[in-house]
Short mmCIF file of C-alpha atoms in Angstrom, two decimals:
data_model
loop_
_atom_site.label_atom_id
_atom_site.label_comp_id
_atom_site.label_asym_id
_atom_site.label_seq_id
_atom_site.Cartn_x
_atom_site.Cartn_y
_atom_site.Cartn_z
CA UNK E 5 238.12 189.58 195.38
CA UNK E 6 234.72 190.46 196.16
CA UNK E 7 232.95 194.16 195.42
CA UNK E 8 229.58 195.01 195.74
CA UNK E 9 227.74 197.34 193.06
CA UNK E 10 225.11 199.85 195.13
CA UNK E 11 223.39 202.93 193.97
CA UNK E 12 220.90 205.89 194.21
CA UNK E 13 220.12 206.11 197.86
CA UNK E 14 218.71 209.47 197.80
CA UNK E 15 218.63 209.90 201.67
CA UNK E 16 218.01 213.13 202.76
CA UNK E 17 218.82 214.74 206.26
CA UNK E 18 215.06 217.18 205.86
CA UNK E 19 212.74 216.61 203.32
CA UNK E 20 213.46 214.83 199.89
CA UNK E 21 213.91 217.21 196.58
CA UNK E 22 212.33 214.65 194.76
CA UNK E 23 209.03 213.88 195.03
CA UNK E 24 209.19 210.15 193.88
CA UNK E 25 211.64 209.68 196.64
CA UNK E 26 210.68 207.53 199.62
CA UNK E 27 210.44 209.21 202.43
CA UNK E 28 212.10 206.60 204.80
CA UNK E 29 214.63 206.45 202.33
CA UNK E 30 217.13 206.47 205.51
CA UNK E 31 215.57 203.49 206.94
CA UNK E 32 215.93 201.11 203.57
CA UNK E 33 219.62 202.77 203.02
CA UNK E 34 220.25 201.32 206.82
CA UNK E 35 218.90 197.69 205.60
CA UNK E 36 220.89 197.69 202.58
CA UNK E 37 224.09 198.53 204.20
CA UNK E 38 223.33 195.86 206.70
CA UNK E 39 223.02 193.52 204.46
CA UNK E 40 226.66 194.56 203.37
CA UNK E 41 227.79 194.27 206.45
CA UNK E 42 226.84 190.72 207.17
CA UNK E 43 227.74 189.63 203.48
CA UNK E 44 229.70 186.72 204.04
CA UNK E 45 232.81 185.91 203.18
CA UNK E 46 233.17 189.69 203.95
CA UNK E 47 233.48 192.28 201.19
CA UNK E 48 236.31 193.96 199.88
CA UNK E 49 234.87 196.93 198.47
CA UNK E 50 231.71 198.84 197.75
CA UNK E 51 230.93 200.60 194.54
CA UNK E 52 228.58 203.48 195.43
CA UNK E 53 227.46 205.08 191.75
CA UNK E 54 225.59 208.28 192.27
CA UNK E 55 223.02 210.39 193.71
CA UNK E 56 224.29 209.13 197.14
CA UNK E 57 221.86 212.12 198.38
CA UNK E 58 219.00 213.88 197.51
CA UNK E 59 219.70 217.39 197.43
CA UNK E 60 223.41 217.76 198.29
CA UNK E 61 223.82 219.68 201.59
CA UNK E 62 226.29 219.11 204.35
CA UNK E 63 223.59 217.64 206.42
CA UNK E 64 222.78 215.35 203.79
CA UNK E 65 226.41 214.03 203.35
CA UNK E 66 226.83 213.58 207.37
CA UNK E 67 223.39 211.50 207.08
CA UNK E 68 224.98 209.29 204.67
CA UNK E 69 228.23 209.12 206.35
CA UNK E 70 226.85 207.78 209.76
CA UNK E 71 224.71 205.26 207.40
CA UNK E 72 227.78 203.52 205.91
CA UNK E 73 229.65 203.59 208.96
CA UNK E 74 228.92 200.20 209.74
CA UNK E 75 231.28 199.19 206.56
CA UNK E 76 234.52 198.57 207.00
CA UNK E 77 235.62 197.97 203.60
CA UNK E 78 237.29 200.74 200.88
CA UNK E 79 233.52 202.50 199.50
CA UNK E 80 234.42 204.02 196.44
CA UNK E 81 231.69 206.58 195.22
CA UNK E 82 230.98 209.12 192.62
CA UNK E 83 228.76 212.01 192.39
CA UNK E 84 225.27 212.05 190.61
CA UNK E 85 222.99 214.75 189.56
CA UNK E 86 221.15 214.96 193.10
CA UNK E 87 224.68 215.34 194.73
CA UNK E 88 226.76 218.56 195.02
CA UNK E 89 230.76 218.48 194.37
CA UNK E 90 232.07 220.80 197.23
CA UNK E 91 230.33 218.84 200.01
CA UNK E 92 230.67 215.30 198.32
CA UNK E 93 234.20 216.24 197.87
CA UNK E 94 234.52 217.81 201.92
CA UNK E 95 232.72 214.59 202.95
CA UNK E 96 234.96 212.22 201.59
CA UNK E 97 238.35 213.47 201.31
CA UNK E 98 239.84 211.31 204.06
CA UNK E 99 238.88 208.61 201.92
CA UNK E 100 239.07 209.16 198.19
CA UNK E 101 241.93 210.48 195.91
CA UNK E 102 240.04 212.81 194.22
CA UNK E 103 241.70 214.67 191.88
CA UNK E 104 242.84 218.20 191.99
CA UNK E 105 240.72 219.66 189.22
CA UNK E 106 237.27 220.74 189.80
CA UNK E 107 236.14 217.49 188.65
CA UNK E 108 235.72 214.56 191.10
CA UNK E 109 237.28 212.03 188.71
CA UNK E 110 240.44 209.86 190.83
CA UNK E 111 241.97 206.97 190.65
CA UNK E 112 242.48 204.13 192.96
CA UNK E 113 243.62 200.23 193.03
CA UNK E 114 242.58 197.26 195.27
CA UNK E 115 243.84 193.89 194.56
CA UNK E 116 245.27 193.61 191.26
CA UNK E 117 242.13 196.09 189.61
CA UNK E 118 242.78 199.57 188.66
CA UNK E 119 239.94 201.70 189.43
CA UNK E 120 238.63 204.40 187.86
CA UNK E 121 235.98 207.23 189.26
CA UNK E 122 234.20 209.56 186.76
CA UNK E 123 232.65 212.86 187.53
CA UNK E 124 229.55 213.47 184.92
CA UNK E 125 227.64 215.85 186.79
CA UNK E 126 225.96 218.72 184.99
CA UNK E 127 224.99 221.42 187.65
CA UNK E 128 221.26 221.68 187.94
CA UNK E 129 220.47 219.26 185.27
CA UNK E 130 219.29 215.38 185.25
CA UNK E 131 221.33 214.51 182.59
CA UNK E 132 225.09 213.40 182.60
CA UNK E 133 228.43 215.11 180.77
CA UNK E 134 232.20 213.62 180.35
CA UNK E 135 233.81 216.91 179.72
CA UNK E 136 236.82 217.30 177.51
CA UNK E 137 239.03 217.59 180.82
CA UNK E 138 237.74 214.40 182.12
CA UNK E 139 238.02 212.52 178.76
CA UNK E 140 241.69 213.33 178.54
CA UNK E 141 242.27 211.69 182.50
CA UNK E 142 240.42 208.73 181.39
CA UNK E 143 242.05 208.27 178.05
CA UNK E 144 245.41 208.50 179.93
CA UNK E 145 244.61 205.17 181.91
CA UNK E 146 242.92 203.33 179.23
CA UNK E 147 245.21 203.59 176.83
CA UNK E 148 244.77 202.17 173.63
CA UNK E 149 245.78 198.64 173.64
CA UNK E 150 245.84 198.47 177.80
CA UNK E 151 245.84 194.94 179.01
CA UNK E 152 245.39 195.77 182.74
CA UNK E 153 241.98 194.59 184.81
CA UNK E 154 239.93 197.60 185.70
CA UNK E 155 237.16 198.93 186.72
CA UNK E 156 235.19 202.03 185.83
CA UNK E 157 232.91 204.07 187.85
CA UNK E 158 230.23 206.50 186.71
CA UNK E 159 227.08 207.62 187.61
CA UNK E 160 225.35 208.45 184.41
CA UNK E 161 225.69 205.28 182.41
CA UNK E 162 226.91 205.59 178.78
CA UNK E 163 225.08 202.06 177.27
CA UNK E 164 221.35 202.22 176.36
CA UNK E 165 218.93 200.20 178.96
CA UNK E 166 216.31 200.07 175.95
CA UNK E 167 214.04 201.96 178.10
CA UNK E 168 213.87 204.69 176.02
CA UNK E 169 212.92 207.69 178.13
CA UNK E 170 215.12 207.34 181.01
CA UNK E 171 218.28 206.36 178.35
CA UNK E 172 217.52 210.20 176.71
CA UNK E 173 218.43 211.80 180.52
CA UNK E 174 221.84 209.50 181.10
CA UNK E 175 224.93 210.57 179.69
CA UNK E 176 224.48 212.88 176.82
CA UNK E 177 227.98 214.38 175.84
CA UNK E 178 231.20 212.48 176.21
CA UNK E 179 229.61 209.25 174.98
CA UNK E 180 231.19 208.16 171.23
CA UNK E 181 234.51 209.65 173.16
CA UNK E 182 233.82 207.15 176.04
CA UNK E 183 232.95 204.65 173.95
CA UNK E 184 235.92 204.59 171.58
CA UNK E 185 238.29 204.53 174.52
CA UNK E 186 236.41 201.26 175.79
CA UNK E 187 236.43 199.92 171.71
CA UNK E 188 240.39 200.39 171.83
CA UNK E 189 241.30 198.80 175.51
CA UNK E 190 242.29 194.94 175.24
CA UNK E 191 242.46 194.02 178.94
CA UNK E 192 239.53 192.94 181.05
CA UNK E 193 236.79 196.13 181.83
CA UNK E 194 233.73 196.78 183.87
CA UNK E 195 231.57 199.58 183.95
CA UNK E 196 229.36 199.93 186.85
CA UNK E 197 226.60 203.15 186.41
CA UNK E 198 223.50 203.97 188.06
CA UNK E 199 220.93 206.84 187.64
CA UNK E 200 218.49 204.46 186.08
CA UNK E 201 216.65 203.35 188.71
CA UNK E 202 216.69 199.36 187.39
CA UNK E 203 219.42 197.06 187.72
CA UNK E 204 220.44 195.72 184.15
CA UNK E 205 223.34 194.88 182.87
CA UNK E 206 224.78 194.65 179.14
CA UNK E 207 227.80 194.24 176.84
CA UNK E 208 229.31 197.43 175.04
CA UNK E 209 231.76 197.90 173.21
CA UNK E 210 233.51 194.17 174.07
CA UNK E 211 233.26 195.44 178.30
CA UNK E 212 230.75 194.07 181.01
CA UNK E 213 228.15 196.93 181.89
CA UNK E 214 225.83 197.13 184.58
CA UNK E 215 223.40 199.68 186.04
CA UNK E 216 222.33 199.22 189.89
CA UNK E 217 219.15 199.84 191.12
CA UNK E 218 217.65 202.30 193.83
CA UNK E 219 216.48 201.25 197.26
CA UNK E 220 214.95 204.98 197.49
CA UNK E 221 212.44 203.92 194.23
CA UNK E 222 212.33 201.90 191.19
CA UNK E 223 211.38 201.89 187.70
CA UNK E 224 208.93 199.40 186.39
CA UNK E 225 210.43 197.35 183.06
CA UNK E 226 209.20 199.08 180.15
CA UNK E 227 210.62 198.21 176.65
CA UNK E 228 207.98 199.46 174.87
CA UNK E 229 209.22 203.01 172.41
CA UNK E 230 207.60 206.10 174.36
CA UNK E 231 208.87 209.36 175.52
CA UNK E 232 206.95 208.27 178.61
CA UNK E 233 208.85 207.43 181.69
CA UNK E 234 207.94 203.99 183.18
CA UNK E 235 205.60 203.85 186.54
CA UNK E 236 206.92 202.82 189.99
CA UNK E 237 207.40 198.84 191.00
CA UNK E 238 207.20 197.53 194.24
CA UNK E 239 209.98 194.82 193.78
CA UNK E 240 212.82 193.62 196.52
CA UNK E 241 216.48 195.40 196.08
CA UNK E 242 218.95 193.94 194.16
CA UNK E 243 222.37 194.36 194.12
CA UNK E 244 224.90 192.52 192.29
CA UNK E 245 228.50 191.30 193.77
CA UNK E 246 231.29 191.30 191.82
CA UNK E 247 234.00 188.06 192.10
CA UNK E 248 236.90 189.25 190.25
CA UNK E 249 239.86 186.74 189.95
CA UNK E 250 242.73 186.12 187.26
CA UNK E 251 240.99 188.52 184.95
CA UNK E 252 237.69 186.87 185.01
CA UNK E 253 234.28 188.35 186.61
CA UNK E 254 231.15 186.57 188.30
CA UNK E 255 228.16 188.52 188.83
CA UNK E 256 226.27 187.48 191.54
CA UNK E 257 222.77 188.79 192.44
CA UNK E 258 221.42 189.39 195.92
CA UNK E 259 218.48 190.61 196.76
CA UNK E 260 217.12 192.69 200.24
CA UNK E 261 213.79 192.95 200.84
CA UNK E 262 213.14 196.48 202.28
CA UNK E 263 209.53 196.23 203.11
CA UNK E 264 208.68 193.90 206.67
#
């Protein structure tokens, strides 16, 4: 089983909210997603992790919707701090199991993976929250001593990059919880995040981590201790693809260049 790891597209249906966004940001969404497309032997599923818009609005989501249209594989996505949960939630409804809570968390299964979709969006702040509510649905299928494959979904990523400024904005409450209930699981997990703006990936807590990058910008590499953020890079996207198959994991990376 094949899934693709995305992230961060920012596209905007007016003008972007942020100012380091590009503003064709529609136009390098439209070549990643083509490259989906075309990924052969095809796909079976996208993992979309956050800030799938810029500022939120109906207009915004309806952008993005006619964007992935070309996919015709399950995209399972989760909201970020740019996106808003009533019209994520209105956009994709026909689609996603979201739960009936206020919170976006659901859960899902393709193949033999369970897989798990976490809400940590803090209204009208950058950084990331697991609230108590959501901590209890996600403890309830990773239970201690679990042995089943999955997958979990989030965009604020709980594992430090080592780039210290952008780690201080991810997520900020929810994270020894989080990070206990990944300690205590015995079967085969994946966390896939984004909000960083650099594709990394790690080991925490005995699970494979990753972080996608951003076709809309991207963060330099900077290592070095600062409270600085790191400048802008001009470097080709790179997503990674996932080959899931008796309990093991490949990571593949592919890279698009968005510039002609």
């Amino acid at each position: 089983m094949l899934i693709a790891h995305i992230s961060d597209f920012h596209v905007f249906s007016d003008k972007p909210e942020t100012p380091l966004v590009r503003l064709d940001a529609e136009r390098v969404a439209r070549r990643v997603v083509a490259d989906l497309a075309a990924f052969a032997p095809r796909l079976d599923a996208i993992a979309l992790t956050g800030d799938l818009t810029d500022a939120g609005s109906a207009q915004d989501y309806a952008l993005l919707q006619d964007i992935l249209a070309p996919l015709s594989m399950p995209v399972f996505v989760v909201p970020g701090n740019h996106d808003r949960r009533y019209a994520l939630r209105a956009a994709f409804a026909d689609r996603l199991p979201f739960s009936d809570s206020s919170y976006l968390n659901y859960e899902t299964r393709i193949g033999g993976l369970k897989v798990l979709a976490l809400d940590t969006l803090i209204e009208g702040r950058g950084d990331g929250a697991l609230v108590p509510e959501s901590l209890v649905w996600l403890a309830e299928r990773l239970p201690a001593g679990g042995t089943e494959p999955a997958l979990v979904l989030l965009h604020h990523p709980p594992f430090p990059s080592g780039i210290q400024s952008l780690d201080k904005a991810a997520l900020t409450a929810g994270r020894s919880e989080i990070a206990r209930l990944v300690r205590e699981y015995r079967g085969p997990l994946t966390i896939l995040a984004g909000h960083i703006h650099r594709p990394f990936q790690a080991t925490w807590n005995g699970a494979h981590c990753a972080v996608a990058g951003s076709p809309a910008f991207q963060m330099a590499l900077y290592l070095t201790p600062t409270p600085h953020e790191p400048s802008l890079v001009s470097e080709p996207y790179a997503y990674y693809v996932y080959r899931f198959e008796d309990g093991n994991v490949a990571v593949h990376t592919r890279y698009v260049y968005l510039d002609d």
